[in-house]
mmCIF file of C-alpha atoms in Angstrom:
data_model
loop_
_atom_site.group_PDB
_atom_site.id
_atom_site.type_symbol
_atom_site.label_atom_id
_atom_site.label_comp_id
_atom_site.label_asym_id
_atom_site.label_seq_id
_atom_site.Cartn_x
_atom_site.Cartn_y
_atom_site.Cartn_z
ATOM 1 C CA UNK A 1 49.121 101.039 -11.693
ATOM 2 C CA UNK A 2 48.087 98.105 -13.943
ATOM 3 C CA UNK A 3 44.865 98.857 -15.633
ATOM 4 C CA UNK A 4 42.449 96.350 -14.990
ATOM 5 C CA UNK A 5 38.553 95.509 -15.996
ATOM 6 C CA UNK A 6 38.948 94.745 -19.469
ATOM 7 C CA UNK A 7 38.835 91.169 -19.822
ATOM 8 C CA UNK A 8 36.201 90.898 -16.883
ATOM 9 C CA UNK A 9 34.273 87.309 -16.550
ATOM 10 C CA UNK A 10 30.258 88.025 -16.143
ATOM 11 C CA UNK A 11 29.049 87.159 -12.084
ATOM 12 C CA UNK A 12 28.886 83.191 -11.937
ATOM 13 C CA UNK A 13 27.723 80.625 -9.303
ATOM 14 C CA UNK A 14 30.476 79.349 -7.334
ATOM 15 C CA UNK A 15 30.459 75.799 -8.030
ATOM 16 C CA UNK A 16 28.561 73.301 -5.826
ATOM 17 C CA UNK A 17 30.424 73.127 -2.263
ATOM 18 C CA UNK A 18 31.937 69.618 -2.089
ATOM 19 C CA UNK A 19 30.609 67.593 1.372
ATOM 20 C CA UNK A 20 32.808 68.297 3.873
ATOM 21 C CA UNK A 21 32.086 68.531 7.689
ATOM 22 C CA UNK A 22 32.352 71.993 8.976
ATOM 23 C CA UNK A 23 35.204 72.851 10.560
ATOM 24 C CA UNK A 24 33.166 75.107 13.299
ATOM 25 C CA UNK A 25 30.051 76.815 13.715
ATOM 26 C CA UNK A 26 29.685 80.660 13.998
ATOM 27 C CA UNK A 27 26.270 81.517 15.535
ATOM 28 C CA UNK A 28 25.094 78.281 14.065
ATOM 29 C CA UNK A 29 26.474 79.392 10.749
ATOM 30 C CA UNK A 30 29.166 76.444 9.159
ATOM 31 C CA UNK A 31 32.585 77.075 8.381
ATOM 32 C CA UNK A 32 34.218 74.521 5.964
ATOM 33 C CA UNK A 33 37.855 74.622 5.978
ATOM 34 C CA UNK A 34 40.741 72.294 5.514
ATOM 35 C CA UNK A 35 44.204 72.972 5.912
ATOM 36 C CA UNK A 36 47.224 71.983 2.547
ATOM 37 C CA UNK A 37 50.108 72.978 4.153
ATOM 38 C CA UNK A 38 51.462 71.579 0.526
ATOM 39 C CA UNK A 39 50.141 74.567 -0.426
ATOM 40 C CA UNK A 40 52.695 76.510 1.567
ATOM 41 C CA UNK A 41 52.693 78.500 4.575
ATOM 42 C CA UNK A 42 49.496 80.420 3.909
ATOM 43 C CA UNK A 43 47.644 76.590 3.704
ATOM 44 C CA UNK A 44 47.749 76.004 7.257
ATOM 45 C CA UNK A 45 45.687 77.251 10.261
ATOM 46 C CA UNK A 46 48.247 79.295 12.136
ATOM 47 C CA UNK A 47 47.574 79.268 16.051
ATOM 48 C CA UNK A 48 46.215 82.970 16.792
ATOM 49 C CA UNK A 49 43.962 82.326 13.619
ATOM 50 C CA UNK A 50 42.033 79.582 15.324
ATOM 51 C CA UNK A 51 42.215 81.817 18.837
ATOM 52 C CA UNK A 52 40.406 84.787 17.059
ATOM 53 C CA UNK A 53 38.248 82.802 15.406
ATOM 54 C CA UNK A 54 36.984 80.878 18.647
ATOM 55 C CA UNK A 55 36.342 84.705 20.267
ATOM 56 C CA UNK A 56 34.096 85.076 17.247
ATOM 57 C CA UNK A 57 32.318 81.543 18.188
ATOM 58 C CA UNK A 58 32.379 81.798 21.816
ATOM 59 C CA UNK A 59 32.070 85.634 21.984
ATOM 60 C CA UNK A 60 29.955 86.746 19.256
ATOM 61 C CA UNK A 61 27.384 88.914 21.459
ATOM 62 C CA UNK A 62 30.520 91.275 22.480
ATOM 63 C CA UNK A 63 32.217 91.260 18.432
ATOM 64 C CA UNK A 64 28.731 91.998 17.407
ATOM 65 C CA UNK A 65 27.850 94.523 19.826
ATOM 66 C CA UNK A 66 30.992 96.189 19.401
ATOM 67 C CA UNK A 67 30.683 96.222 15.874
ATOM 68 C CA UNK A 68 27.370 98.137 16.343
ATOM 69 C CA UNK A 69 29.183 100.737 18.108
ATOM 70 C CA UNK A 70 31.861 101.247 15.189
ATOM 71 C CA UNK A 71 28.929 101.140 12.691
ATOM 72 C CA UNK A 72 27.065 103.997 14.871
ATOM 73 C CA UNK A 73 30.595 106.115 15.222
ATOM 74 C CA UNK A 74 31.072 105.501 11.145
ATOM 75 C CA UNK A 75 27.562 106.945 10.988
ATOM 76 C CA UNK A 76 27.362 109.910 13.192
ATOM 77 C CA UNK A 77 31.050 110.872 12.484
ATOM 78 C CA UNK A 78 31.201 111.640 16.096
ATOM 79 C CA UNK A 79 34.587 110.547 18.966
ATOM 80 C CA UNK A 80 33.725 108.427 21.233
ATOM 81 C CA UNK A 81 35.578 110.047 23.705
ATOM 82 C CA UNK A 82 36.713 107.320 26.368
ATOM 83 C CA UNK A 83 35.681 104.301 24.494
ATOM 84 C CA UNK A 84 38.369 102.046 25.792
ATOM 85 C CA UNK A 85 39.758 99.409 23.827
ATOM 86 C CA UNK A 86 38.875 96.607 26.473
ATOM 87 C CA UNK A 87 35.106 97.096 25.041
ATOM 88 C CA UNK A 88 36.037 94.074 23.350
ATOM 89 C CA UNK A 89 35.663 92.087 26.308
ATOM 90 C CA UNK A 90 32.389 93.695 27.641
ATOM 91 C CA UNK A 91 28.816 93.480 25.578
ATOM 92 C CA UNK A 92 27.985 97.061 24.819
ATOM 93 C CA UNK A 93 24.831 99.465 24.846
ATOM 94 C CA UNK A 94 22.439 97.859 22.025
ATOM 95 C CA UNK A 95 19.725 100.627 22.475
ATOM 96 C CA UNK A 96 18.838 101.460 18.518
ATOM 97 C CA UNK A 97 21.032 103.891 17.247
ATOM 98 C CA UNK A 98 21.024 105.128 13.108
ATOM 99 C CA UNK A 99 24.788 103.011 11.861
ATOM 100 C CA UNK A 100 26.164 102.086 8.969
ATOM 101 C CA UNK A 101 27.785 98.517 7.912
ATOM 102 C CA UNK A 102 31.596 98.822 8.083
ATOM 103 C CA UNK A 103 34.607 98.602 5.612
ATOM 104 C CA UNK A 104 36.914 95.922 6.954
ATOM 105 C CA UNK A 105 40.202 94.421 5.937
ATOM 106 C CA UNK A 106 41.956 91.245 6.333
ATOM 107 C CA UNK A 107 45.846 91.566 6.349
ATOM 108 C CA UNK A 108 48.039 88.479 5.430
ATOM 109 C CA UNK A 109 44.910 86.519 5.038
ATOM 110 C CA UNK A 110 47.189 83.445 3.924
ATOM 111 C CA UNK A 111 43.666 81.053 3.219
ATOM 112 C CA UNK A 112 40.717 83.569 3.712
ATOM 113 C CA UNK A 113 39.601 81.166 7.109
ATOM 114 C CA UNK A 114 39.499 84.307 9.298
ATOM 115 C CA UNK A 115 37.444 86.295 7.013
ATOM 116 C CA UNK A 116 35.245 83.871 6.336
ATOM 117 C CA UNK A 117 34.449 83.833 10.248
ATOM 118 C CA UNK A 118 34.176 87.705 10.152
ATOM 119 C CA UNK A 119 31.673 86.980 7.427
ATOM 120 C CA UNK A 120 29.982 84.096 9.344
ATOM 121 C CA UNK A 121 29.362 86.610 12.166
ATOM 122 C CA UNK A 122 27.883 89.321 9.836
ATOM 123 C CA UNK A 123 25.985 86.787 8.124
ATOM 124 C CA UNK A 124 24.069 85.632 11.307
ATOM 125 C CA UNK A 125 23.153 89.181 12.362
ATOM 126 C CA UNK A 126 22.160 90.040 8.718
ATOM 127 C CA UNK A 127 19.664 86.724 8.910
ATOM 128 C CA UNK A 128 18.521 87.789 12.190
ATOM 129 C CA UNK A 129 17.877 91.368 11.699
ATOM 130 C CA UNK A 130 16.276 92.122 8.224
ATOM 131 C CA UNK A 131 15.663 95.471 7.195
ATOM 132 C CA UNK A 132 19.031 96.789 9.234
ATOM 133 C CA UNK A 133 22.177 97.238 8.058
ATOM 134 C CA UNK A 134 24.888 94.335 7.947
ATOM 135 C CA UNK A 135 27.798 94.662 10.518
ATOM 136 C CA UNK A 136 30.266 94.287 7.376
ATOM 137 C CA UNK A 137 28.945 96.261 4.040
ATOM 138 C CA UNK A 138 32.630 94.912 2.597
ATOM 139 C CA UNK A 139 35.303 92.810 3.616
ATOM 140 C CA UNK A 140 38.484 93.090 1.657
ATOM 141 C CA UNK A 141 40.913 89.818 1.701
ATOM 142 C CA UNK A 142 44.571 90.403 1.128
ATOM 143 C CA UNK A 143 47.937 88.644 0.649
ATOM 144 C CA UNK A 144 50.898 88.227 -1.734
ATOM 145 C CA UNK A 145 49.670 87.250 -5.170
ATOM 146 C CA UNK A 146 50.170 83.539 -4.687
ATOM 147 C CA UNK A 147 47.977 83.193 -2.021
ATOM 148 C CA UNK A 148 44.801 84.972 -3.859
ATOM 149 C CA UNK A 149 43.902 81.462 -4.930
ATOM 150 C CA UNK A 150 43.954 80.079 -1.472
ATOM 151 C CA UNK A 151 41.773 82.540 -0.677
ATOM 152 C CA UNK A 152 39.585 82.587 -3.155
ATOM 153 C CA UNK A 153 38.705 78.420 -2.825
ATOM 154 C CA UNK A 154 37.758 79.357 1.065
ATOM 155 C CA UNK A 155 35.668 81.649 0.045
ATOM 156 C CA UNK A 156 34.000 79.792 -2.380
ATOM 157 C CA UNK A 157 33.149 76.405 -0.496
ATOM 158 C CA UNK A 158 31.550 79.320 2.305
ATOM 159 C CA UNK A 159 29.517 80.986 -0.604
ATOM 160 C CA UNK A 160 26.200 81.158 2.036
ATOM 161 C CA UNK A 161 28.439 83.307 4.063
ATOM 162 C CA UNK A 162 28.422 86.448 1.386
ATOM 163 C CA UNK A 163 26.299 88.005 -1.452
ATOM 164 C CA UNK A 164 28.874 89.295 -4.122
ATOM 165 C CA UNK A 165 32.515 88.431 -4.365
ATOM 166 C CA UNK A 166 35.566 90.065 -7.030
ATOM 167 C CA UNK A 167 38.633 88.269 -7.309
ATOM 168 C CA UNK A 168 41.692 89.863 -9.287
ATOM 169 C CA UNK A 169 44.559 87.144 -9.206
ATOM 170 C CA UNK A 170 47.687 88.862 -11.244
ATOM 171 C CA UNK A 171 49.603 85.366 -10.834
ATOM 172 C CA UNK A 172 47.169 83.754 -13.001
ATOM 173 C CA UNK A 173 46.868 86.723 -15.360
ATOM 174 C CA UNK A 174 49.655 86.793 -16.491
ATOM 175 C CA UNK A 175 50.060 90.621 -16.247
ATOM 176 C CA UNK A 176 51.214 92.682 -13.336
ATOM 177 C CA UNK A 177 54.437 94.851 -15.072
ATOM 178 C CA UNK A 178 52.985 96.613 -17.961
ATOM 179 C CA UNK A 179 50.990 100.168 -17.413
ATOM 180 C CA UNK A 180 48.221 99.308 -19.544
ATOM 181 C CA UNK A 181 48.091 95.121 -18.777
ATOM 182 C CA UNK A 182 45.305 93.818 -17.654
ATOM 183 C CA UNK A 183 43.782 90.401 -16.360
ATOM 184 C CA UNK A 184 40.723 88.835 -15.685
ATOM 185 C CA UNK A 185 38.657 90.146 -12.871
ATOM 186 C CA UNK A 186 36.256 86.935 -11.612
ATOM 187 C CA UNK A 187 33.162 88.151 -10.036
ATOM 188 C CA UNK A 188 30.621 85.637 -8.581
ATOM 189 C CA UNK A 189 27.179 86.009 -6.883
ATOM 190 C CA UNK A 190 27.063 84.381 -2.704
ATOM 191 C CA UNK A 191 23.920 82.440 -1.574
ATOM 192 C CA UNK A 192 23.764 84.757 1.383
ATOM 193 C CA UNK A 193 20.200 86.245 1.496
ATOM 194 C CA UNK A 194 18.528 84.128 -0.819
ATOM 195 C CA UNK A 195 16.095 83.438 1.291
ATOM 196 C CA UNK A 196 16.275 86.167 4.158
ATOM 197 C CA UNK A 197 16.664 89.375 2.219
ATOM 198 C CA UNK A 198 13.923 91.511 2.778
ATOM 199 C CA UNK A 199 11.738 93.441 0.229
ATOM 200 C CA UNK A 200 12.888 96.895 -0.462
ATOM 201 C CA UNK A 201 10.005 98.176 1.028
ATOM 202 C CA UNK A 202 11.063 96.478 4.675
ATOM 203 C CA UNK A 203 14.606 97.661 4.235
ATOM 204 C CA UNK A 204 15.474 100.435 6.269
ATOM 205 C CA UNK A 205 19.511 99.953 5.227
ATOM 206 C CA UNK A 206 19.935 102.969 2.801
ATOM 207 C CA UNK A 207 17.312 105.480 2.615
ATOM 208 C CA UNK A 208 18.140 108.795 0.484
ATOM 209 C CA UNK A 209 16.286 111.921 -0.095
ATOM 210 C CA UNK A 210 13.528 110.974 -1.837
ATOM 211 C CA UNK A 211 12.593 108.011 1.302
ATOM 212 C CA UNK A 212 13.564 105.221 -1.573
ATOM 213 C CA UNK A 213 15.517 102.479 0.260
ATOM 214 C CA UNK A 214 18.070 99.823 -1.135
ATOM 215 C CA UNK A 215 19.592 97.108 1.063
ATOM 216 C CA UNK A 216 23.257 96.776 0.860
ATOM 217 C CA UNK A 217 24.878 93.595 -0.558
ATOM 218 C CA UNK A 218 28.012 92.352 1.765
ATOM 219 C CA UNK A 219 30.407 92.345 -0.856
ATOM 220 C CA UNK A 220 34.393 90.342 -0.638
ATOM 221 C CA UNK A 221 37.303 91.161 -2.499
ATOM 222 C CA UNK A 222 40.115 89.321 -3.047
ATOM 223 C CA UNK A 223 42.937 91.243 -3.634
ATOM 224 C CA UNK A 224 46.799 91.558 -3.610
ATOM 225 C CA UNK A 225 48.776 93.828 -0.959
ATOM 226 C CA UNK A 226 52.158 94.311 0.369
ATOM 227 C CA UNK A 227 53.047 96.229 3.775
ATOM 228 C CA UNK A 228 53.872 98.877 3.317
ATOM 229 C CA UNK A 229 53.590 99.668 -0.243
ATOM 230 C CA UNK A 230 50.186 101.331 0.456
ATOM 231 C CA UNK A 231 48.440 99.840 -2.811
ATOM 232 C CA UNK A 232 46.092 97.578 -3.547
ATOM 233 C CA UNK A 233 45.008 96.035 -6.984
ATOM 234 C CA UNK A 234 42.160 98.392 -8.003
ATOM 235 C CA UNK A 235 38.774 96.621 -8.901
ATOM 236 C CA UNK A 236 35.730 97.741 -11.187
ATOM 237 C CA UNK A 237 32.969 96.950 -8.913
ATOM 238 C CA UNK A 238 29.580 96.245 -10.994
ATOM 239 C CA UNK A 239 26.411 95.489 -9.771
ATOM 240 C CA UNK A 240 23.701 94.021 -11.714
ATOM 241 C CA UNK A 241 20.436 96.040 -13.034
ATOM 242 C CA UNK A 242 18.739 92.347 -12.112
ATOM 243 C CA UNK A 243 18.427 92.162 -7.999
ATOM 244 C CA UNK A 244 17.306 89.067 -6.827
ATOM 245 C CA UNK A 245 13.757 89.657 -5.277
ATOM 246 C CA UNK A 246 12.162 92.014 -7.833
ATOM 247 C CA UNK A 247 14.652 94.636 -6.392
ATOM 248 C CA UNK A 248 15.472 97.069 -9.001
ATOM 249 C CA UNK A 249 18.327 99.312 -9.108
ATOM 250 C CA UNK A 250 20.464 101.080 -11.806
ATOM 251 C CA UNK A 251 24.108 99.524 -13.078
ATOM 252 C CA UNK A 252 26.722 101.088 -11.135
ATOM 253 C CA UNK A 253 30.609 100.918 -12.607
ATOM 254 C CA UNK A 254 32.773 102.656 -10.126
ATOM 255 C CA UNK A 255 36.585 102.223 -10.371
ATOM 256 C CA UNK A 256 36.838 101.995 -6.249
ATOM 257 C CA UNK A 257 40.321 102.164 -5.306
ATOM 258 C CA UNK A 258 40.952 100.349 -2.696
ATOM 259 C CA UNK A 259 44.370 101.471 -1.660
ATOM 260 C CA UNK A 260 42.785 104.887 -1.033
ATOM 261 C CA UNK A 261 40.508 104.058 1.278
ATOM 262 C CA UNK A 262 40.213 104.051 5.076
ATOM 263 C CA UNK A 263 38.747 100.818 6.773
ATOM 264 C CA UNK A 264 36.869 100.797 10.240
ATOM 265 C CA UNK A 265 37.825 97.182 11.229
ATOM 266 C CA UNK A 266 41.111 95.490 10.452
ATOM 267 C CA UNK A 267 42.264 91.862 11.783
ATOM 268 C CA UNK A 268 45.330 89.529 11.298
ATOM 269 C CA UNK A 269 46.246 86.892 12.700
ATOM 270 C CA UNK A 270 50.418 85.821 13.084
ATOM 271 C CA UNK A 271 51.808 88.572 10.967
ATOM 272 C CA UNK A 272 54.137 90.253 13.025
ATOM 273 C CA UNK A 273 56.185 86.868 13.385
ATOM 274 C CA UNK A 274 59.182 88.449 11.536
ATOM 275 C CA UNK A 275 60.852 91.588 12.577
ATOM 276 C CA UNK A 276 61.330 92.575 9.027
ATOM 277 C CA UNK A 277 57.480 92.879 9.043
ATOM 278 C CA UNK A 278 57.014 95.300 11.844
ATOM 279 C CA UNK A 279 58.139 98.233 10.061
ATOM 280 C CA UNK A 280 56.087 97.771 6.751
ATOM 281 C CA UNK A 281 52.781 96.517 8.632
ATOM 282 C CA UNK A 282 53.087 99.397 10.729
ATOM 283 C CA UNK A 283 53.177 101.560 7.706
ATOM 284 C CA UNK A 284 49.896 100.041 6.488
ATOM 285 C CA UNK A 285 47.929 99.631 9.740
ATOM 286 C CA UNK A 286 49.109 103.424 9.272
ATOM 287 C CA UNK A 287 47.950 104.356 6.063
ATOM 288 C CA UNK A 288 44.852 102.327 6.032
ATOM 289 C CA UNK A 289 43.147 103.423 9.742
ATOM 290 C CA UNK A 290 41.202 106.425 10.617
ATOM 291 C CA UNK A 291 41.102 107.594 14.100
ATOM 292 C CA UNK A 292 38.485 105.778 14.752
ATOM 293 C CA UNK A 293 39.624 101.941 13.508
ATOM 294 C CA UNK A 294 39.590 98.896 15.676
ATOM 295 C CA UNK A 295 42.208 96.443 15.025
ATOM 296 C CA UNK A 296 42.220 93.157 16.189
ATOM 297 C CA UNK A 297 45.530 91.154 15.492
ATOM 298 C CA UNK A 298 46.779 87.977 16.560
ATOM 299 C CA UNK A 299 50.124 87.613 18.481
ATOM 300 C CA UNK A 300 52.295 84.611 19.216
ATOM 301 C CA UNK A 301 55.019 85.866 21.613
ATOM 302 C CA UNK A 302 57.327 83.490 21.160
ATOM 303 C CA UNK A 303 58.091 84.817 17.592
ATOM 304 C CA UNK A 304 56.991 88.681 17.953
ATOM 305 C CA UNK A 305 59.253 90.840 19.991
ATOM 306 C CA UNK A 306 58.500 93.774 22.336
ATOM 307 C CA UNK A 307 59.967 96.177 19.854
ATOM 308 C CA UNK A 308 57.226 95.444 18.013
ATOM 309 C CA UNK A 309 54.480 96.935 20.547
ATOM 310 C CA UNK A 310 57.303 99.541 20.737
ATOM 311 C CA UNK A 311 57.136 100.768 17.512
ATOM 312 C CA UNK A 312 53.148 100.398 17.353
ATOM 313 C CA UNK A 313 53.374 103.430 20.340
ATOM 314 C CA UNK A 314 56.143 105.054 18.472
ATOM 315 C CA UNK A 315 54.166 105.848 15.419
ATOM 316 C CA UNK A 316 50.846 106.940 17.323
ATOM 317 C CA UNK A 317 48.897 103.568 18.134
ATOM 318 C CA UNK A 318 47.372 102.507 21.722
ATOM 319 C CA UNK A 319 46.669 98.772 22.457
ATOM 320 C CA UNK A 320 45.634 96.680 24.828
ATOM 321 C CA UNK A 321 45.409 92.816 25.147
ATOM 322 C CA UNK A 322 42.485 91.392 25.702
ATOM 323 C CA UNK A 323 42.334 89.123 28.919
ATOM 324 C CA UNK A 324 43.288 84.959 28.948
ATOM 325 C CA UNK A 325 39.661 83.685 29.726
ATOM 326 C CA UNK A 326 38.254 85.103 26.438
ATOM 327 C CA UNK A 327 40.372 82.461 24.505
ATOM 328 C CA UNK A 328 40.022 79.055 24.933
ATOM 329 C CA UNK A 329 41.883 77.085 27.356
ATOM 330 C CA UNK A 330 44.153 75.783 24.836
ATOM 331 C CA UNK A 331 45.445 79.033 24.715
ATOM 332 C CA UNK A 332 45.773 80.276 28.330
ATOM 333 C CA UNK A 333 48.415 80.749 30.171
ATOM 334 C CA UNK A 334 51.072 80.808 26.960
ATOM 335 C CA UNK A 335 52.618 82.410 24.904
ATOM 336 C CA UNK A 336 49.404 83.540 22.119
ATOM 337 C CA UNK A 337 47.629 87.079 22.685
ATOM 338 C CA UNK A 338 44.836 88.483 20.826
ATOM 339 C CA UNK A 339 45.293 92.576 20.416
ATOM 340 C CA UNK A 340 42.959 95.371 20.273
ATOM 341 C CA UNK A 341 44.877 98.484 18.654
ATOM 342 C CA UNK A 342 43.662 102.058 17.401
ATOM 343 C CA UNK A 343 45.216 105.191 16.763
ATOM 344 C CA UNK A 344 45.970 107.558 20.151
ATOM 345 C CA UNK A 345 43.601 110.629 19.761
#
């Protein structure tokens, strides 16, 4: 694996974001986005990208709730037993129960949009409920290595909609063959919470044995991946001894490998359009999901074939599509279908 951190850039201030009328509203929270298909395929807006991201808009009391209830099974380490995957389409119990925020992944990201909604979502809750944990502790955006900058731009004109983001773009490095190569690693501080995080002493987010507390930063990565080859770019995570807010807390370096870990919520959106692709996406969705992971993936029929949902049952995965009026009428009645999947227990 390519050794990386060395020629790290210090946390910057994404630059001023240019004035351009949001695309949609998430809770009341702006997207900007603009589609370059000169870019290349991962410019555009694909069509289940836009249907996902309108059941964020128009059902973001269900994605929350139901992101509650992962955050309380990721805390308690408990099975839900009968939890059906059609939860998705019904507002859940939101009696206060200890959770955690989640680890969630983007696959085939193409331009970040669809993350950046996630993150709209988790931003709104995190403005509306100080002192909790956020829905999303960390999102992690991935693609091929030519679409990292894509990314990256979204996610920097939507800089109010996270705290801390890393970036590792091997394209622009220069590097990616030698053992001991290494590139720059961009880290940049959000405007999330600037004005809404809460004293340490009204956080109640991460409270250890000796009853200190520290709120957790939502935290994006940017980084490559390819189905199926079960590795992502490893990134030196530092935080600051400086917290905004008086908050003090000691430097952390931890070399988090990101290809090791298991996420709790996973969405995609048009990736199964090739059936090439089944067999390696399968293999992540695989690797990358614990027995408890909700995946929510995008599906235009025309293009995805049945041996696709086939081979999702053949190696151990449930699903179930969630119903036509949840998507907006553009959308009903053809041939686009937005799918909840998790691993048969």
């Amino acid at each position: 694996m390519t050794t990386i951190g060395h020629n790290r850039t210090p946390h910057l201030r994404p630059s001023p974001t240019p004035s351009i009328s949001p695309f949609l509203f998430i809770n009341k929270i702006p997207i900007v986005f603009s589609e370059d298909w000169d870019t290349g395929i991962g410019g555009g807006l694909w069509s289940t990208g836009l249907a996902i991201a309108k059941y964020f808009e128009r059902h973001a009391d269900i994605v929350t709730t139901n992101l509650i209830g992962l955050g309380r099974v990721k805390c308690s380490g408990k099975n839900t037993d009968e939890r059906e995957l059609n939860s998705w389409t019904q507002k859940s119990d939101e009696n206060c129960v200890k959770r955690e925020g989640l680890m969630a992944l983007e696959l085939g990201s193409g331009n970040g949009f669809l993350s950046v909604c996630l993150l709209a979502l988790n931003a709104s809750f995190k403005m509306s409920h100080p002192g909790e944990p956020p829905l999303i502790e960390k999102l992690v955006v991935t693609d091929m290595v030519d679409h990292i900058s894509l990314i990256e731009k979204t996610l920097h004109v939507n800089s109010h909609v996270w705290e801390e983001m890393y970036v590792r773009n091997l394209a622009e490095s220069g590097s990616g063959d030698g053992e001991n190569e290494g590139g720059a690693i961009n880290s940049y501080f959000g405007t999330l919470g600037n004005d809404d995080t809460p004293n340490a002493s009204d956080c109640d987010c991460d409270r250890g044995n000796d009853d200190t507390t520290t709120c957790k930063k939502v935290t994006v990565i940017a980084a490559e991946h390819r189905w199926g080859e079960q590795e992502i770019e490893s990134i030196r995570e530092e935080e600051s001894k400086t917290r905004r807010h008086n908050q003090q807390s000691n430097e952390i370096d931890a070399n988090v490998a990101i290809h090791n870990q298991k996420y709790d919520f996973i969405i995609g959106s048009d990736i199964a359009y090739r059936d090439h692709l089944h067999a390696p996406l399968i293999s992540s969705l695989l690797h990358f999901s614990h027995e408890h992971t909700v995946s929510l993936i995008g599906i235009t029929m025309n293009d995805t074939k049945p041996k696709f949902f086939d081979s999702l049952l053949e190696a151990g995965f449930r699903y179930e599509r969630l119903a036509d009026h949840f998507m907006e009428r553009e959308f009903r009645g053809k041939n686009f279908g937005i799918f909840a999947i998790q691993r048969c227990r």
